[in-house]
mmCIF file of C-alpha atoms in Angstrom:
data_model
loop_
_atom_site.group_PDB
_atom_site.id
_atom_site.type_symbol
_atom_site.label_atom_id
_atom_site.label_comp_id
_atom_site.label_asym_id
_atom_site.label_seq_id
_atom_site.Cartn_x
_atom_site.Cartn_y
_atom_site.Cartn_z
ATOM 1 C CA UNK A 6 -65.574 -94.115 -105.764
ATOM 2 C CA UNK A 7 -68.703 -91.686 -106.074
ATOM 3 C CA UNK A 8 -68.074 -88.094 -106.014
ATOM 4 C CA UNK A 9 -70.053 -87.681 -102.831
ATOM 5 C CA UNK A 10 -67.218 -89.400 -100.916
ATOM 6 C CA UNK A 11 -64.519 -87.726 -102.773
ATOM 7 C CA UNK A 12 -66.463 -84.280 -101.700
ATOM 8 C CA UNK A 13 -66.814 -85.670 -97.925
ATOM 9 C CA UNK A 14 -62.927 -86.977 -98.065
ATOM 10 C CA UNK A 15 -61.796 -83.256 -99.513
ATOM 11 C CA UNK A 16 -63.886 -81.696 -96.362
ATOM 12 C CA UNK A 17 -62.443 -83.889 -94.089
ATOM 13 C CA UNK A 18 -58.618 -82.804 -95.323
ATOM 14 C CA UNK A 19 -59.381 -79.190 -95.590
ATOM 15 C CA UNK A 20 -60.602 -79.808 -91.800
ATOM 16 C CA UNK A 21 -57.733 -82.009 -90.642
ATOM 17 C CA UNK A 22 -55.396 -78.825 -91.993
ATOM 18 C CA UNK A 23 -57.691 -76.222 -90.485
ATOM 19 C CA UNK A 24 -57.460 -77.356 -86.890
ATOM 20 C CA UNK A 25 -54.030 -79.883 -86.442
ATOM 21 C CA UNK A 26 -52.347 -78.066 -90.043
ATOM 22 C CA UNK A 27 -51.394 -81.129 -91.405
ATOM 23 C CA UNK A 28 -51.294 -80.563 -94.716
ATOM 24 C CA UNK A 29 -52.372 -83.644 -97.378
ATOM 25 C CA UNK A 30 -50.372 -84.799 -99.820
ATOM 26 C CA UNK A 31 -50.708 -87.630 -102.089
ATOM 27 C CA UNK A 32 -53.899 -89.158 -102.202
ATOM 28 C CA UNK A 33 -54.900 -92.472 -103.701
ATOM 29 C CA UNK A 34 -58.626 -94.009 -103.536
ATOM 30 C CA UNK A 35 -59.501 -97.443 -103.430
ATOM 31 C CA UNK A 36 -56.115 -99.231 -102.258
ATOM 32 C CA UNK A 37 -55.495 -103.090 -102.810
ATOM 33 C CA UNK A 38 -53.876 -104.665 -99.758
ATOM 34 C CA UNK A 39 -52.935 -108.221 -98.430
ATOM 35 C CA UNK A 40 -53.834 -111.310 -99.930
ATOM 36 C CA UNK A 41 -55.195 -110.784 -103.548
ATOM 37 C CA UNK A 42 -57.522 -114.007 -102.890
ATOM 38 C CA UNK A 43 -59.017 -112.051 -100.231
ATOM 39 C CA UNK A 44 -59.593 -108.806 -102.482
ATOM 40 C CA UNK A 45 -59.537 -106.465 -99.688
ATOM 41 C CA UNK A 46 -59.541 -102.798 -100.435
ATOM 42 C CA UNK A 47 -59.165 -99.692 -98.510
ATOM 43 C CA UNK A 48 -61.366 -96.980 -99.503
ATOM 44 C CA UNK A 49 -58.387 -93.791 -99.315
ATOM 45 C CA UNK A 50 -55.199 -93.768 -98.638
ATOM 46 C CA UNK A 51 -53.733 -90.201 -98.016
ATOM 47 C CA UNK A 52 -50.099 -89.170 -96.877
ATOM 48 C CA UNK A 53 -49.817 -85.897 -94.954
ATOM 49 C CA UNK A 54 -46.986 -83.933 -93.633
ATOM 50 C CA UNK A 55 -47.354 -83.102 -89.532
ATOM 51 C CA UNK A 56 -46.892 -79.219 -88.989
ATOM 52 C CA UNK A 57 -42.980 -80.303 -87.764
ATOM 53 C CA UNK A 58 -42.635 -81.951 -91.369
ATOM 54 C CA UNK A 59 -42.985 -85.451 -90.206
ATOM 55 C CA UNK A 60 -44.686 -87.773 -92.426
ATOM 56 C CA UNK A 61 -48.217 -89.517 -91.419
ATOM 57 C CA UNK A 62 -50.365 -92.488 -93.367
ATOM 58 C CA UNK A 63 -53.796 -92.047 -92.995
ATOM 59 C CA UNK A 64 -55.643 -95.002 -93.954
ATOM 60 C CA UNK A 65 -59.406 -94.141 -94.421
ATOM 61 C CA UNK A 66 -62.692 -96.164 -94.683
ATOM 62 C CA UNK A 67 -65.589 -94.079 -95.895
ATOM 63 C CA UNK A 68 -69.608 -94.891 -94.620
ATOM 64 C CA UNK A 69 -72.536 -93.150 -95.999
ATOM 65 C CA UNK A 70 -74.266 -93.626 -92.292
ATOM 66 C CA UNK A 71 -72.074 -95.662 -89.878
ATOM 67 C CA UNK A 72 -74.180 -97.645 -86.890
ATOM 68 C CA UNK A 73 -72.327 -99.851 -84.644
ATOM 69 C CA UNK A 74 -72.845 -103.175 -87.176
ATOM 70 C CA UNK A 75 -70.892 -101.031 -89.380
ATOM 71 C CA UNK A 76 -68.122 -99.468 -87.407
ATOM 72 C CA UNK A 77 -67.329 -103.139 -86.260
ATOM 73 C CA UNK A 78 -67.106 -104.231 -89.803
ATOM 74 C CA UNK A 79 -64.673 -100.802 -90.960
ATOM 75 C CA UNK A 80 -62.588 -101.794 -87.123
ATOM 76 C CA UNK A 81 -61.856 -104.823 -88.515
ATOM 77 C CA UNK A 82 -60.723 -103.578 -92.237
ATOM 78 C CA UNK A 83 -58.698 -101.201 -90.907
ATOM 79 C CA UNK A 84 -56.754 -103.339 -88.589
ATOM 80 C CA UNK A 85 -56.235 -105.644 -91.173
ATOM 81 C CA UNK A 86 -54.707 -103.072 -93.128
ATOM 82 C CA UNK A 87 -52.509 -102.122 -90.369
ATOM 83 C CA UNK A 88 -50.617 -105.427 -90.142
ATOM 84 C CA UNK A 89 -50.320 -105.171 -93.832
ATOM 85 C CA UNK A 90 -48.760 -101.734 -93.940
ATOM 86 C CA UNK A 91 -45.139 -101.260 -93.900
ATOM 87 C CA UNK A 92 -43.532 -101.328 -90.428
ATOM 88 C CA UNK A 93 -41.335 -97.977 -90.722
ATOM 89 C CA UNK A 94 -44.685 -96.013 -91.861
ATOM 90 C CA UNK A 95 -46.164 -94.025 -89.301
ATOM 91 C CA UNK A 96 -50.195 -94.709 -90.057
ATOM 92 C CA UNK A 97 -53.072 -93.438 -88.178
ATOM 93 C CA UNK A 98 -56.605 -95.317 -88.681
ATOM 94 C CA UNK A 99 -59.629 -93.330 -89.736
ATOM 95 C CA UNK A 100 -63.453 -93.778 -90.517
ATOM 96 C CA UNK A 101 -64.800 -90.574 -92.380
ATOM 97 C CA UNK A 102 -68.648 -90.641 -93.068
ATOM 98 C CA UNK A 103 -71.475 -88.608 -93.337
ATOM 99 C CA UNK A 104 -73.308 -89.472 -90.343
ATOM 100 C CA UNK A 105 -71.832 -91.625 -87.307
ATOM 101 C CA UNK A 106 -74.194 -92.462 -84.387
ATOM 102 C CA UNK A 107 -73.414 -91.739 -80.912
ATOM 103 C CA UNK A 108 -72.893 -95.417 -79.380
ATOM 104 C CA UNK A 109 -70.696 -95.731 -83.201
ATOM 105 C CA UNK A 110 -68.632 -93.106 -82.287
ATOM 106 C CA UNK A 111 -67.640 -94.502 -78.859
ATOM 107 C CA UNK A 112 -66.726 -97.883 -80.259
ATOM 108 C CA UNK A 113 -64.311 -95.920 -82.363
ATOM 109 C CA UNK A 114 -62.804 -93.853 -79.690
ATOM 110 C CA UNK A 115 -62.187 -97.301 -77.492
ATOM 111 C CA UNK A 116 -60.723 -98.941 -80.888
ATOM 112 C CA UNK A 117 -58.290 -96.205 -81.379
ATOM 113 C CA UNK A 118 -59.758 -95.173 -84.650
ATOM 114 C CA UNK A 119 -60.350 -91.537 -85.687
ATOM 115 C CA UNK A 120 -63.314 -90.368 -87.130
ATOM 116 C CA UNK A 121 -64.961 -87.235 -89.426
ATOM 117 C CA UNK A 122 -68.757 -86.813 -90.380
ATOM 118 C CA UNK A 123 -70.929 -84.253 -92.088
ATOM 119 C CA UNK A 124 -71.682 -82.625 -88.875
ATOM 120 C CA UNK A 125 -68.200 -81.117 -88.219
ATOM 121 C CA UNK A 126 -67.649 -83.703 -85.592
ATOM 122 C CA UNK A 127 -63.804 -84.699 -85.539
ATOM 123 C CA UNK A 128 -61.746 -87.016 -83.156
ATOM 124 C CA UNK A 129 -58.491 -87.092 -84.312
ATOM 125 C CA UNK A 130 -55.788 -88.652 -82.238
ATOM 126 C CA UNK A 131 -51.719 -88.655 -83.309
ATOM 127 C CA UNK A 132 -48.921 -88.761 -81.128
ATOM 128 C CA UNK A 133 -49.064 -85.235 -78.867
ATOM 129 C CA UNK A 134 -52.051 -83.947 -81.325
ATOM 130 C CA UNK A 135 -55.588 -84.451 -79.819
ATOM 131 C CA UNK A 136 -58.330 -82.857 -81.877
ATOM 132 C CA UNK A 137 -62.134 -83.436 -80.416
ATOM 133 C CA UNK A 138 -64.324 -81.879 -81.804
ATOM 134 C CA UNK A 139 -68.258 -83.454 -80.816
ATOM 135 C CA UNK A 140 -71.248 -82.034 -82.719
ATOM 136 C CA UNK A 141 -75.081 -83.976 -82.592
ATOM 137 C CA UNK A 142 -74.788 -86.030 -85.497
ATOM 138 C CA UNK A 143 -77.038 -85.058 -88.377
ATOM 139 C CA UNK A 144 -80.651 -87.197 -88.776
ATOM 140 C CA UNK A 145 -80.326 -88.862 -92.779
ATOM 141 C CA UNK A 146 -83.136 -87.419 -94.919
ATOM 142 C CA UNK A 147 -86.132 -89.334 -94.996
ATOM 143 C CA UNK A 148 -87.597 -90.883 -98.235
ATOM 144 C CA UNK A 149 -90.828 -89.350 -99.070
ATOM 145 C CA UNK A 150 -93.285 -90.786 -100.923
ATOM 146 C CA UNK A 151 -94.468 -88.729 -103.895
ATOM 147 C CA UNK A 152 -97.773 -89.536 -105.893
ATOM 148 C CA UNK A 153 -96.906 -89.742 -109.564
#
């Protein structure tokens, strides 16, 4: 995994703490699950504590710039995971990226997924926590042409 998604994964955590306090505990990146044949992979798998020392799963897939073609895609992945995660593990779906566009975002919120970008926007659902936090989402740098 690049360092730039290791740096946006850290800023989502330090977030997550900062406005649920879940606190994040063991993290592993790029997690084998289900049928080796298929070679499916989630990108981060992190376990956090709940501020009343309950334990929660969340299962991440990172985006550099999620549009709705995308988001359907990471849906899917994460569900799959779901059915292969252990049944007495509490585990909450997320997409963390650096931009997500508007009509992405809303497919998340109707899929149940959480969701983190760049911009400091944050929908996190779990149990009795509700965190919504809705920012525009940044514009991705263009690529300029140069003369050499």
């Amino acid at each position: 995994m690049d360092n730039k998604y290791i740096s946006l994964l850290h800023d989502f955590t330090r977030t997550l703490r900062s406005t649920t306090g879940f606190h994040a505990g063991h993290e592993t990146l790029e997690v084998p699950f289900g049928d080796r044949r298929q070679n499916a992979q989630l990108d981060a798998l992190l376990e956090t504590t709940t501020p009343d020392g309950r334990t929660c799963v969340l299962a991440i897939e990172m985006k550099r710039i999620a549009y709705p073609r995308d988001v359907r895609m990471a849906i899917s992945h994460l569900m799959a995971y779901r059915t292969t995660a252990p049944h007495d593990t509490q585990v909450e779906l997320c997409l963390v990226a650096e931009t997500i566009s508007p009509g992405s975002r809303d497919a998340l919120r109707k899929a149940g997924i959480n969701y983190y970008d760049q911009s400091g926007t944050l929908y996190f659902r779990h149990q009795t926590w509700l965190v919504d936090i809705e920012r525009a989402p940044l514009r991705p740098a263009r690529k300029k042409e140069i003369a050499l």
